[in-house]
Short mmCIF file of C-alpha atoms in Angstrom, two decimals:
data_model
loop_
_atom_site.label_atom_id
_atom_site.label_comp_id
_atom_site.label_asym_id
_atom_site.label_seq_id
_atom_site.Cartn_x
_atom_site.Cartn_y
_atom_site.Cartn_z
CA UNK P 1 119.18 62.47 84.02
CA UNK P 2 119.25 61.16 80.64
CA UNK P 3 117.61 64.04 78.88
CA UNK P 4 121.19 66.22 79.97
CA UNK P 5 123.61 66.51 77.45
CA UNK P 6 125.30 69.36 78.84
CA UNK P 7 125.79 71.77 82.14
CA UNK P 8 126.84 75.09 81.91
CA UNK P 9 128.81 75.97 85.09
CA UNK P 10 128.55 79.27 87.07
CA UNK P 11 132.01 80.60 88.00
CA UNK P 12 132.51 83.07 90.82
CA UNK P 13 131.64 81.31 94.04
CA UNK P 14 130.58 77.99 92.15
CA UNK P 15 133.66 76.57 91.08
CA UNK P 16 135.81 79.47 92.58
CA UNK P 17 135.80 80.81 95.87
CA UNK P 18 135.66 84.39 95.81
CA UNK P 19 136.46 84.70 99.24
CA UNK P 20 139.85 83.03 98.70
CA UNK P 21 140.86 86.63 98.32
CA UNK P 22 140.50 87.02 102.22
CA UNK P 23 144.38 86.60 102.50
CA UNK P 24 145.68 88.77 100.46
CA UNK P 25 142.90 91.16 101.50
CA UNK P 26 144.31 90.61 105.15
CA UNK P 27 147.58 91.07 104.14
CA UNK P 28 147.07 94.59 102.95
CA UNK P 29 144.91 95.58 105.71
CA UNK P 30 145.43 93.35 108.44
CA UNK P 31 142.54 91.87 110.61
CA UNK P 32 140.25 93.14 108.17
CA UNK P 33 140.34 90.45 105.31
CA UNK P 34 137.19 88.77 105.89
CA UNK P 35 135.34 92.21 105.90
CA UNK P 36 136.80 93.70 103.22
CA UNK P 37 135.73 90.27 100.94
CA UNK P 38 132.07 90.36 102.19
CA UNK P 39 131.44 93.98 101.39
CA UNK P 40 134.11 93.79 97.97
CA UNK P 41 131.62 90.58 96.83
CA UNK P 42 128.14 92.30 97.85
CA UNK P 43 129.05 95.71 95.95
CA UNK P 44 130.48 93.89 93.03
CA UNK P 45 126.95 92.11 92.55
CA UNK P 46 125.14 94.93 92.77
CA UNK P 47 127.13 97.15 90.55
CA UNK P 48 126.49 94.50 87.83
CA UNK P 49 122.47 94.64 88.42
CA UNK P 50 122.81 98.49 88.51
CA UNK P 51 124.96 98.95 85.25
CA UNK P 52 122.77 95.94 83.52
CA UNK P 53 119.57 98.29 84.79
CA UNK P 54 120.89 101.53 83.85
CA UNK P 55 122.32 100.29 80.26
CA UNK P 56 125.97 100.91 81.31
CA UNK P 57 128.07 97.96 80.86
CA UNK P 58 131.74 98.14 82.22
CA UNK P 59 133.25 94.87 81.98
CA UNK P 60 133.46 92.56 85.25
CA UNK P 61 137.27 93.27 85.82
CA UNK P 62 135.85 96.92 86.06
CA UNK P 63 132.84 96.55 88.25
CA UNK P 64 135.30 94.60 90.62
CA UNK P 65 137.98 97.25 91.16
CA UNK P 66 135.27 99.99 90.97
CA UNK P 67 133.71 97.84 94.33
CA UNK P 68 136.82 97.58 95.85
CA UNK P 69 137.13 101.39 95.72
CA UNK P 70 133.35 101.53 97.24
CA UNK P 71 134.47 99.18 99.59
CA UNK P 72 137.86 100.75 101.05
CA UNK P 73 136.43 104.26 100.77
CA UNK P 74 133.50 103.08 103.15
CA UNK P 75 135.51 101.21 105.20
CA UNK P 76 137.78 103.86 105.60
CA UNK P 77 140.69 102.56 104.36
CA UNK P 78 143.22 104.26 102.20
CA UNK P 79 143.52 102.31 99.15
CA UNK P 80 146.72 102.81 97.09
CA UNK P 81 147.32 102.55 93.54
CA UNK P 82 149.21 98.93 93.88
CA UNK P 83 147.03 97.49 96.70
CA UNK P 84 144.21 98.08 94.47
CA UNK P 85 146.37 96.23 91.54
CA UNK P 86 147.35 93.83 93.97
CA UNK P 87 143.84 92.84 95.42
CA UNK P 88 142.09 92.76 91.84
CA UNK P 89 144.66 90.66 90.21
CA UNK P 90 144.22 87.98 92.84
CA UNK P 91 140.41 87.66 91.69
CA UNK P 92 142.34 86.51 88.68
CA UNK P 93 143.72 83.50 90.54
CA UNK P 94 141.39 82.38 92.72
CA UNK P 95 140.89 78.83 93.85
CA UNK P 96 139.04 76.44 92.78
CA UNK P 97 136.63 74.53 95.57
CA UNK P 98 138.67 71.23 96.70
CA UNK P 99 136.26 69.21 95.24
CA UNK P 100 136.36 70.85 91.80
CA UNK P 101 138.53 69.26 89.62
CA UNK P 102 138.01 65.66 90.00
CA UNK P 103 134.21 66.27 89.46
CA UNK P 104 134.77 67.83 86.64
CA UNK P 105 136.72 65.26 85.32
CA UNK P 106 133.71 62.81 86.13
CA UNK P 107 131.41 64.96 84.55
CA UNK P 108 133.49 65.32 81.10
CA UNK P 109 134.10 61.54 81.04
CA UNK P 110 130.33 60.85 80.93
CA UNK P 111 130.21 62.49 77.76
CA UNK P 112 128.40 65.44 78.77
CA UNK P 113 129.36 69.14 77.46
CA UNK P 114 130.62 71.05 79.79
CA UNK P 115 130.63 75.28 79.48
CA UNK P 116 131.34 77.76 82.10
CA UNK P 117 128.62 80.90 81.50
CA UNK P 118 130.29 83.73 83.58
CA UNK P 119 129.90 87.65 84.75
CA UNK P 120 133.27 87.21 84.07
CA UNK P 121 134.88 89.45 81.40
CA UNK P 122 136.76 86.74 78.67
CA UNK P 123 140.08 87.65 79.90
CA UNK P 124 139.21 86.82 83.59
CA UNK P 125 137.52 83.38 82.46
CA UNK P 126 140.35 82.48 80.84
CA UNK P 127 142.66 83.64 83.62
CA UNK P 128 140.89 81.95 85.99
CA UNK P 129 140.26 78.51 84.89
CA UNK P 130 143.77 78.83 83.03
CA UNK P 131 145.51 79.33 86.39
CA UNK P 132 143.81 76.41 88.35
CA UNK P 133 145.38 74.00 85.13
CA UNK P 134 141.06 73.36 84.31
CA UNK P 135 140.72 75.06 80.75
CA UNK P 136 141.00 71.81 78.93
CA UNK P 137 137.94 70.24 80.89
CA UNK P 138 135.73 73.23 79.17
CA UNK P 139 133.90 72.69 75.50
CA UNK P 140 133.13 76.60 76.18
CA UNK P 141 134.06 79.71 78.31
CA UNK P 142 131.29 81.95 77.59
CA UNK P 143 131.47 85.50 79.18
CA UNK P 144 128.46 88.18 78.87
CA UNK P 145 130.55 90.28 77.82
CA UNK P 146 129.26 89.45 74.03
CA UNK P 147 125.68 90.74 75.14
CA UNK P 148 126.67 93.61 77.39
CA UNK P 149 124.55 92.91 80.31
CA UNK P 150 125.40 91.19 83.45
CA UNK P 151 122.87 88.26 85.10
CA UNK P 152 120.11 87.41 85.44
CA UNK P 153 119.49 88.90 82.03
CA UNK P 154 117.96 86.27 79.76
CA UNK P 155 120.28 87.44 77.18
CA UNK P 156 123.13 85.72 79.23
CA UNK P 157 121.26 82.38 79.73
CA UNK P 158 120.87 82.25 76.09
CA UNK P 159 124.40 82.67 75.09
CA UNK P 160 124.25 78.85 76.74
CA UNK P 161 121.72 77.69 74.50
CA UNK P 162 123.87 79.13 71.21
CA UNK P 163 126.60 78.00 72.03
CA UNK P 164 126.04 74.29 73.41
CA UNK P 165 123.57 73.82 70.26
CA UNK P 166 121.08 72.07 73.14
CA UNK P 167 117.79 73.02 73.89
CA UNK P 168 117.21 74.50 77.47
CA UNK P 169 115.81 71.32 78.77
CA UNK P 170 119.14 69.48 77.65
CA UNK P 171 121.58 71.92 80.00
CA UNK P 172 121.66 71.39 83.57
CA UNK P 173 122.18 74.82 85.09
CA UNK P 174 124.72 74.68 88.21
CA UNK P 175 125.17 77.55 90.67
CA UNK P 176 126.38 78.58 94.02
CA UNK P 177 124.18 81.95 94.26
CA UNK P 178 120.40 81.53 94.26
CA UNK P 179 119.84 84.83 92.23
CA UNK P 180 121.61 83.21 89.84
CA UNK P 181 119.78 79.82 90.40
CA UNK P 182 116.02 81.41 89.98
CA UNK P 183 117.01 83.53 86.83
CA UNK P 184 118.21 80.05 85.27
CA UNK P 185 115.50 78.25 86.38
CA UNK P 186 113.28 81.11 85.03
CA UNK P 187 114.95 81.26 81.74
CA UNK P 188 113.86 76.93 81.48
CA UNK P 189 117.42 75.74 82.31
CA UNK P 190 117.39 72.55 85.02
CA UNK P 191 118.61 73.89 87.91
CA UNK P 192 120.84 72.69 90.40
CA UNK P 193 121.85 75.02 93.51
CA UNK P 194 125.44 74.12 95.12
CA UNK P 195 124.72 75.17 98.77
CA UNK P 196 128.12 74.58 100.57
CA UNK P 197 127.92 76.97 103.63
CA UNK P 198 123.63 76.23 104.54
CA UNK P 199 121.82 79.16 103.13
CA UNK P 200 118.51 79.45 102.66
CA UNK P 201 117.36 79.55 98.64
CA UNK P 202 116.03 83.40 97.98
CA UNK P 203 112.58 84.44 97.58
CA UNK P 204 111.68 84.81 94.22
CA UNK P 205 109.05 82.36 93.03
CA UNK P 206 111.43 79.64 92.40
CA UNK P 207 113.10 76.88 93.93
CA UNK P 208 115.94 74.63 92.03
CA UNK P 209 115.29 71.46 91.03
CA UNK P 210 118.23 70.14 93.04
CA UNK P 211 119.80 70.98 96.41
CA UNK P 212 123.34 69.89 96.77
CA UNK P 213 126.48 70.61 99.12
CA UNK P 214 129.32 70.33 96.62
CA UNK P 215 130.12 69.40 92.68
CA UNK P 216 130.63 66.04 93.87
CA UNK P 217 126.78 65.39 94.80
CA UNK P 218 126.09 66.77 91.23
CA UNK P 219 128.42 63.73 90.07
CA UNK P 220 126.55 61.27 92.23
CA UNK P 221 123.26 62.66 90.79
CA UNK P 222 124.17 61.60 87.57
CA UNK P 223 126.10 58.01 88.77
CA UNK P 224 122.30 57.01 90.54
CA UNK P 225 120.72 58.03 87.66
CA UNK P 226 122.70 55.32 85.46
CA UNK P 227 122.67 52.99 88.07
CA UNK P 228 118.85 52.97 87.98
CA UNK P 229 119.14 52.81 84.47
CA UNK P 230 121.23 49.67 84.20
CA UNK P 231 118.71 47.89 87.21
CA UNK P 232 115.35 48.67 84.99
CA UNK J 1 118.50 127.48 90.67
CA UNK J 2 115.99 128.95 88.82
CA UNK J 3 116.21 126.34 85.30
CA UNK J 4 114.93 124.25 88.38
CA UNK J 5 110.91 124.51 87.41
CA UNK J 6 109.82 120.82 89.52
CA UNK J 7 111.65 118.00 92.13
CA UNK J 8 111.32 114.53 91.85
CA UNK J 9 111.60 113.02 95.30
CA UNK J 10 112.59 109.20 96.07
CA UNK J 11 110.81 107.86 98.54
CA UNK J 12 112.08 105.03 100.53
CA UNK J 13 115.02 106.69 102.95
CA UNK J 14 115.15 110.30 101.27
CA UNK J 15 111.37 111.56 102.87
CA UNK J 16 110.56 108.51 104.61
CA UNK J 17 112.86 106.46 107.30
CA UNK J 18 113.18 103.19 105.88
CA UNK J 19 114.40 102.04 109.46
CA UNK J 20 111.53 103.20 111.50
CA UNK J 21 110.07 99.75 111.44
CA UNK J 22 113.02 98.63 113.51
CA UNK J 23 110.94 99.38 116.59
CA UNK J 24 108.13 96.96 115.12
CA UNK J 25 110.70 94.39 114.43
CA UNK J 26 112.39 94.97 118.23
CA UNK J 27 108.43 94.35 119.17
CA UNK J 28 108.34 91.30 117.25
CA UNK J 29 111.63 89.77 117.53
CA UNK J 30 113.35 91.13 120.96
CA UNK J 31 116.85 92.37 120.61
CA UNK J 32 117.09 91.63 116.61
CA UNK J 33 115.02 94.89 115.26
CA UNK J 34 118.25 96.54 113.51
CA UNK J 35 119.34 93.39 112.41
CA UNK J 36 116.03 92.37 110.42
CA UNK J 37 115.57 96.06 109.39
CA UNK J 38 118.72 96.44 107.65
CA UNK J 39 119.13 92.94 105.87
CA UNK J 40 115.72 93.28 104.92
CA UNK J 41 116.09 96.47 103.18
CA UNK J 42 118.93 94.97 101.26
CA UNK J 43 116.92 91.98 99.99
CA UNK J 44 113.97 94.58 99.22
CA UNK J 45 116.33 96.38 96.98
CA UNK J 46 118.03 93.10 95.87
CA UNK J 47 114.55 91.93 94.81
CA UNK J 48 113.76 94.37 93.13
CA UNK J 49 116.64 94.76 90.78
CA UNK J 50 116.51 91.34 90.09
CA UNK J 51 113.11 90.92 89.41
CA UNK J 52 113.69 93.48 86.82
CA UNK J 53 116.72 91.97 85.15
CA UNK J 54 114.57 88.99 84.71
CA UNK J 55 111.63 90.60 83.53
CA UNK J 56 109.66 89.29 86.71
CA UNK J 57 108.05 92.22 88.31
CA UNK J 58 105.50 92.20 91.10
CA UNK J 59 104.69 95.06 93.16
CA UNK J 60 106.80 96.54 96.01
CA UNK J 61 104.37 94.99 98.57
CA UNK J 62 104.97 92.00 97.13
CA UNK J 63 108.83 92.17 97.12
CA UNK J 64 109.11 93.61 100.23
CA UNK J 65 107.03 90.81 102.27
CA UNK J 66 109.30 88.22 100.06
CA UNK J 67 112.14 90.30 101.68
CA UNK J 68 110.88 90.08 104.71
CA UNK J 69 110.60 86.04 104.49
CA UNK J 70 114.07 85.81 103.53
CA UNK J 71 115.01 87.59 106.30
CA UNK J 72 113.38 85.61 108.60
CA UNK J 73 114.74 81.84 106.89
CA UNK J 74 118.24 83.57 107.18
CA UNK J 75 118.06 84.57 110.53
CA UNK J 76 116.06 81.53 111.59
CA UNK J 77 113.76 83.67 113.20
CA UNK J 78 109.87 81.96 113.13
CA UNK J 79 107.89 84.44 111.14
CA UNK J 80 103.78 83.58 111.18
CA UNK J 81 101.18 85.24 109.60
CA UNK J 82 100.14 87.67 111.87
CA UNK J 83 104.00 88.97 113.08
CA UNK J 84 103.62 89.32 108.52
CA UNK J 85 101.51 90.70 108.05
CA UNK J 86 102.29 93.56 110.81
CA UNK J 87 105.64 94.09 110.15
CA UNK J 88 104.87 94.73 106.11
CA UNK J 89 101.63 97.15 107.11
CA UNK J 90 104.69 99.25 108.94
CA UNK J 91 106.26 99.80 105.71
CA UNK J 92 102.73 101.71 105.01
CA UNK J 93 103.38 104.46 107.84
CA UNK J 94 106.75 104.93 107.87
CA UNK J 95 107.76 107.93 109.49
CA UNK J 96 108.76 110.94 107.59
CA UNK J 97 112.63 112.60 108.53
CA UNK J 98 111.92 115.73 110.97
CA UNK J 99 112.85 118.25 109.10
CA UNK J 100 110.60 117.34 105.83
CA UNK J 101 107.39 118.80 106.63
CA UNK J 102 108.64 121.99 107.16
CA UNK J 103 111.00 121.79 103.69
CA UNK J 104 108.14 120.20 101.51
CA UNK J 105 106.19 123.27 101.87
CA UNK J 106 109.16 125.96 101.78
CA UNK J 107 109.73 124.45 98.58
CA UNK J 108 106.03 124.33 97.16
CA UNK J 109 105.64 127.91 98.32
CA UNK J 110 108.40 128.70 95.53
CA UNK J 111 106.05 127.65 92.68
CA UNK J 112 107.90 124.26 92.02
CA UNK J 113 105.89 121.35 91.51
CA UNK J 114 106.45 118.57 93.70
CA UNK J 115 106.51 115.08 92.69
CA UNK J 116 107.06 111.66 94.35
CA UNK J 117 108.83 108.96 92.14
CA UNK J 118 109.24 105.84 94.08
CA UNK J 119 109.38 101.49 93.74
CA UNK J 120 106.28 102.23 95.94
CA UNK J 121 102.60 100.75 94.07
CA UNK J 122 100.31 103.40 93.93
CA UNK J 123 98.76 102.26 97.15
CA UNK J 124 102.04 101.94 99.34
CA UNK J 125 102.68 105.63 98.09
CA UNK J 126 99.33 106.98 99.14
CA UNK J 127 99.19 105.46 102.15
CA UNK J 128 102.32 106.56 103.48
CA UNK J 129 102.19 110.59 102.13
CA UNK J 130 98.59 109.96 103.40
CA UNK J 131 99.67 109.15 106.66
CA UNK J 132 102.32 111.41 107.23
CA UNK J 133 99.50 113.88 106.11
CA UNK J 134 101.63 115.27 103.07
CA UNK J 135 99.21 114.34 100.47
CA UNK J 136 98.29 117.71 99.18
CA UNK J 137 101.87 118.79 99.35
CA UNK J 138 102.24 116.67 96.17
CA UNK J 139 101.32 117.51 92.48
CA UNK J 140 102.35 113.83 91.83
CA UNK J 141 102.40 110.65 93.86
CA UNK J 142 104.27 108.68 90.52
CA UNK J 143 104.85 105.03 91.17
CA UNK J 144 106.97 102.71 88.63
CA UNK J 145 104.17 100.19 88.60
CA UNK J 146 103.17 101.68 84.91
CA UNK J 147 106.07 100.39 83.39
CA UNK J 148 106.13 97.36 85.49
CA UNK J 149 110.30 97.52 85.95
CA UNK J 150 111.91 99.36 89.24
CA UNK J 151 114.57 102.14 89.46
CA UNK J 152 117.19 102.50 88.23
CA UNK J 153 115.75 101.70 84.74
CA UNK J 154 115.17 104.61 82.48
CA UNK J 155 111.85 103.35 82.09
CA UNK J 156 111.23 105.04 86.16
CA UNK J 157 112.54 108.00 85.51
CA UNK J 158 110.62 108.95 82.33
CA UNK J 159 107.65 109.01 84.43
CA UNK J 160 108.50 111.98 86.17
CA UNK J 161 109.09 114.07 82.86
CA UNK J 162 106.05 113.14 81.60
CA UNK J 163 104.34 113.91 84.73
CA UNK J 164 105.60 117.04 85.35
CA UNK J 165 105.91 118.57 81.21
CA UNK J 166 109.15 119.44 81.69
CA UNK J 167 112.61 118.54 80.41
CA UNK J 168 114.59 116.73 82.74
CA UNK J 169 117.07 119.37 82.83
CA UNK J 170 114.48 121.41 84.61
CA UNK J 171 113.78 118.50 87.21
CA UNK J 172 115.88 118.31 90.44
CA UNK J 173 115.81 114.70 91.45
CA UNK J 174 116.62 114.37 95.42
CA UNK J 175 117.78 110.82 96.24
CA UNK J 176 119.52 109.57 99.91
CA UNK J 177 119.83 106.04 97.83
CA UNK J 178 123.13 106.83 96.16
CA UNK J 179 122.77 103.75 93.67
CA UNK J 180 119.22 106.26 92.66
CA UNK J 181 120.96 109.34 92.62
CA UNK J 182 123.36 107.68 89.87
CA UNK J 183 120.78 106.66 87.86
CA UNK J 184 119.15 109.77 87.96
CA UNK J 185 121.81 111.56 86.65
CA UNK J 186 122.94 109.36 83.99
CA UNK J 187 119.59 109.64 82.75
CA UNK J 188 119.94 113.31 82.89
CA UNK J 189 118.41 115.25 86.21
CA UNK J 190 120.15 117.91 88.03
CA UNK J 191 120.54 115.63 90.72
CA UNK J 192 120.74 116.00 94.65
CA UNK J 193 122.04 113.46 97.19
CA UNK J 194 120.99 113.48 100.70
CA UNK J 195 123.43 112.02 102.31
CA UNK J 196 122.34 112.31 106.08
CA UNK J 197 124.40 109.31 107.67
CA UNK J 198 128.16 109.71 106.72
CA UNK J 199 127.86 107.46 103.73
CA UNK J 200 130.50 107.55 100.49
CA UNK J 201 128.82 107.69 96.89
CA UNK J 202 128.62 104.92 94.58
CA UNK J 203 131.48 104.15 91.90
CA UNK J 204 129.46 103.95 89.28
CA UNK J 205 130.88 106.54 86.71
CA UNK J 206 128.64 109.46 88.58
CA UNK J 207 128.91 112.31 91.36
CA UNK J 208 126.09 113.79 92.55
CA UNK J 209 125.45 117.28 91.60
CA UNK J 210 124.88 118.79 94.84
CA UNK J 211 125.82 116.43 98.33
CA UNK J 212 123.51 117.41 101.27
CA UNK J 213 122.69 116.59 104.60
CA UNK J 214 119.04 117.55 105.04
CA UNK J 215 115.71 118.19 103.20
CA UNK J 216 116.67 121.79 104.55
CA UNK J 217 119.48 122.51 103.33
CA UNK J 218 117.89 121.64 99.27
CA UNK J 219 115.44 124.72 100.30
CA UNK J 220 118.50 126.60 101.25
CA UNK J 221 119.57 125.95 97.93
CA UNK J 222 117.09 127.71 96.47
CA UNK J 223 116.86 130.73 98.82
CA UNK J 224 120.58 131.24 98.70
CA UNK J 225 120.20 131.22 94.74
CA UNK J 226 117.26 133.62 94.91
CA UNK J 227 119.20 135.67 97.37
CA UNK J 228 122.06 136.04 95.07
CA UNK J 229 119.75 136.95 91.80
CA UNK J 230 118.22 139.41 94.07
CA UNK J 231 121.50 141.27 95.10
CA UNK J 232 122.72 140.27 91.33
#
């Protein structure tokens, strides 16, 4: 793994669970969290493919409340002005997976460059990463909002490139959501696909160079790489 | 109505019932045919968006048989050649809604021209209009396989004014996919959603111009308007 010198870091459902909004979906509708995430998260996606398709960029604190309308208005719930502040402030504090911020720590001590290359507007980067006490482990927060077009626009990938001043083949791509994952691994970028919950990879030509169950396996990647290193 | 001089048409769930394969996928798969039917027509759509975002097009067969694979992996259901191979040829004779015979030639009897505008390649489209036997109903079978990107990309919907020599402002689009029907009308058709399930609109920025629940009630549209210029 010698040829890394840097990993630029998917947010939303990578290093953050998105569905850690479940509870205070649940507490605003009761019994009805866990539905209310899965739809909210689904119709979020595809409002940034849409918009990125149709050339109308709204930024991803936008696209988010604008699903969680979709998604109470189809569920039939009756979505008031501060349950809807309510429920899309708390994708500004989400947690981050347990795992998170020790491997991180790992990762930054090996000298590698570490960016986080999000859907996410600045604001909610920031917010985010601020809130879980992990903004100094970042070299870079890079948001599309720059380029005005969500993934798996190439235009987004590249903002990596710029701004880690690495070549493709020096950035190991790391994501939770195999759309994501292909796109990267389309644009050149090593990929490696966190699979925590045993999905199957999508179908669209590509498969990621690495399979893993958590950011710590990522870590161990790069510990049995040196270890080989030091042996030969 | 009468600025109205053609209709586009979508395809895919506003003529034709996406979910009449169901009973081939019940044949296939006992007990799971709404199941498969309904997460594969997600992934269809899903593929096809994201294909275009990354500049990665193949043709609808193609997605929709990668669509179907998914499907399969994520439902662990064992999906070989043959079970394929006859599932995706029952994409090719989908069933057309009841009441669209009957409309499609109220409508051409007007004087508009009649144009399809689907994902569909030029094959899938002919060989399900073909089937239905509503091939000469159409002036146009347009597919977006020219332009090599899928709806809702501008791209798509230039076809159809080209097509048909008129300004979009004279084309009624008529969509059931509401994410279509937004696109449409951004780009700038008098646009009609056919909403025959209960289903809320999109929240992406756009309403549709006219909400229906049938192919029958968009010719009632028209006579109602020609009844009213009459007694005008």
């Amino acid at each position: 793994m010698d040829y890394i010198k840097g990993i630029a870091f998917d947010l939303y459902g990578t290093l953050f669970d998105v569905h850690s909004v479940v509870g205070r979906c649940d507490e605003a509708f009761p019994g009805r969290g866990r539905e209310i995430s899965a739809l909210w998260r689904q119709k979020q996606l595809e409002y940034t493919w849409l918009r990125s398709l149709m050339n109308r960029y709204v930024n991803f604190q936008q696209a988010t409340e604008d699903a969680l309308r979709f998604t109470c208005r189809h569920l039939g719930l009756d979505l008031d002005a501060r349950t809807r502040s309510t429920l899309c402030d708390a994708y500004l504090r989400l947690a981050p997976f347990s795992e998170v911020p020790d491997s991180l720590r790992e990762l930054k001590r090996r000298g590698l460059k570490l960016a986080i290359l999000s859907n996410g507007s600045p604001q909610s980067i920031d917010a985010v990463v601020s809130h879980a006490g992990l903004r100094d482990g970042f070299d870079h927060l890079l948001s599309v909002d720059p380029v005005q077009v969500y993934k798996p626009d190439n235009r987004v990938y590249e903002l990596a490139e710029q701004a880690l001043g690495l070549d493709r083949s020096a950035i190991l791509f790391v994501s939770s959501n195999a759309w994501d994952a292909t796109g990267a691994r389309y644009f050149g970028f090593p990929t490696c696909w966190i699979n925590r919950t045993g999905n199957v990879f999508e179908e669209m030509g590509q498969t990621p160079d690495w399979e893993v169950t958590s950011l710590r396996a990522v870590v161990e990647l790069f510990e049995t790489a040196a270890g080989k290193a030091e042996k030969g």
